[in-house]
XYZ file of C-alpha atoms in Angstrom:
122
model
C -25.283 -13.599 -44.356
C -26.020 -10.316 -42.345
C -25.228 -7.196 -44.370
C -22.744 -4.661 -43.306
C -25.206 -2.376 -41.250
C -26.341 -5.217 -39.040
C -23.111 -5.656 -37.302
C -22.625 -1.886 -36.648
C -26.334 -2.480 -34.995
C -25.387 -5.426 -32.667
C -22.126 -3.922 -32.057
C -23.702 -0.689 -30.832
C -26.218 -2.732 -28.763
C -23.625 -5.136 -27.141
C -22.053 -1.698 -25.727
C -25.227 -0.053 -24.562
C -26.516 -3.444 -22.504
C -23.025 -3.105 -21.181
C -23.256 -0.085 -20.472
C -26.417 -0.193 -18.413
C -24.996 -3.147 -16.489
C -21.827 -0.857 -15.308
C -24.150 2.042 -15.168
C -26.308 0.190 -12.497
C -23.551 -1.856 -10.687
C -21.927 1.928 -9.816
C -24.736 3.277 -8.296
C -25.474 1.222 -5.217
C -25.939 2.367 -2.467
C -24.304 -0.189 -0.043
C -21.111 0.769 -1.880
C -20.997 4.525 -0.736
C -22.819 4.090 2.777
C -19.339 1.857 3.004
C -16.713 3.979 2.060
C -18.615 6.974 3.790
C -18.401 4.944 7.208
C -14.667 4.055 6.849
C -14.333 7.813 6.159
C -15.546 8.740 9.495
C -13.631 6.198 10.959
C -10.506 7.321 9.618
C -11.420 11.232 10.043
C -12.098 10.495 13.592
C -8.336 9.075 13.646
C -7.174 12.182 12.960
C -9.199 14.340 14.490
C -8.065 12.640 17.722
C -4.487 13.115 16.052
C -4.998 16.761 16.408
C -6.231 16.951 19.638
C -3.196 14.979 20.763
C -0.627 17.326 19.007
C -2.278 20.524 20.509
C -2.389 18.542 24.110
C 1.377 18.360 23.527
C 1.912 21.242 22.453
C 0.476 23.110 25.221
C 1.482 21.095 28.070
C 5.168 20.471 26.931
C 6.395 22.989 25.408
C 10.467 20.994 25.057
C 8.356 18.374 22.707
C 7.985 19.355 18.860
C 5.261 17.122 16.898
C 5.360 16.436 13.781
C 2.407 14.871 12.046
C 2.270 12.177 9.417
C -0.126 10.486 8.092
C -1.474 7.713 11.114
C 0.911 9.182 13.632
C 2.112 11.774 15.440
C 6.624 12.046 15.789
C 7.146 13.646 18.973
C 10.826 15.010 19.058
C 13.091 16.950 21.575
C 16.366 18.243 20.774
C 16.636 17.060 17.590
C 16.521 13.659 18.528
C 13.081 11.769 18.103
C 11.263 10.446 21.503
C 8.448 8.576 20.532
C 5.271 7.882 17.707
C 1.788 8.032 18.778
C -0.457 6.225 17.584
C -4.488 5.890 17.652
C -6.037 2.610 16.363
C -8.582 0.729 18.192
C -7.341 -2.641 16.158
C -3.964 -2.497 18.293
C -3.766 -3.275 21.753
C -2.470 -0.134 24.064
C 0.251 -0.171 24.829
C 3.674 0.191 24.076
C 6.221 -1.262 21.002
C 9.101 -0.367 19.819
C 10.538 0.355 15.732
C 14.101 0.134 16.475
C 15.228 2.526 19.145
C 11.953 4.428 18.702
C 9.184 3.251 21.240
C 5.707 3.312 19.463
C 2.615 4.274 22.301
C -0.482 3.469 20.989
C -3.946 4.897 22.322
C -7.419 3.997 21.508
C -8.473 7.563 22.100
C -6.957 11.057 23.150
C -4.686 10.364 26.134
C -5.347 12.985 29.091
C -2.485 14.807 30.019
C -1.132 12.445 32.831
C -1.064 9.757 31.002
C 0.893 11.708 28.230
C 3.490 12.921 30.937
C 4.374 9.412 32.249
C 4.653 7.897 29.066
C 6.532 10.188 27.621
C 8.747 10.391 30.661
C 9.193 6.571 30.577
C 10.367 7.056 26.966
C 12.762 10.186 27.871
């Protein structure tokens, strides 16, 4: 029979093999080159976001935007007009989320394409 000490002595070496294993499954480097491009992808999302909301800004000043989190709500008179979206994995164009139409870009939309989509909408 093993004595008393000898378990506390497998015991302690069960966790440290196990904790080697974790230890070296967390520090690959496919893992972070990964998340780091989905990162850019995403920041690049909104960075074009921004770019959009100060194009609207500017050039129609009756618009408000309002940003969220993957879209932009463009509203006039209290009453909203239209979401903008920019995702390259949906086709441009237009849909609509009840009576809200949704335009969807695959990059910053120059400011006539902006004015006759947004008078389409309006």
């Amino acid at each position: 029979m093993i004595d008393g000490i000898w378990w506390l002595v497998i015991l302690l070496a069960v966790i440290a093999v196990l904790w080697f294993i974790a230890h070296l499954r967390g520090t690959k480097s496919n893992y972070k080159d990964k998340n780091h491009k989905l990162s850019a992808t995403k920041s690049q999302a909104n960075d074009s976001l921004q770019k959009t909301a100060v194009l609207i800004k500017q050039h129609f000043p009756d618009y408000r935007t309002s940003r969220r989190a993957k879209h932009l709500l463009i509203v006039k008179e209290s009453k909203k007009i239209a979401m903008i979206t920019i995702d390259n994995s949906i086709a441009v164009g237009q849909r609509r989320l009840g009576d809200v139409p949704i335009i969807n870009y695959h990059r910053v939309p120059s400011r006539t394409q902006l004015s006759t989509d947004l008078q389409d909408v309006y």
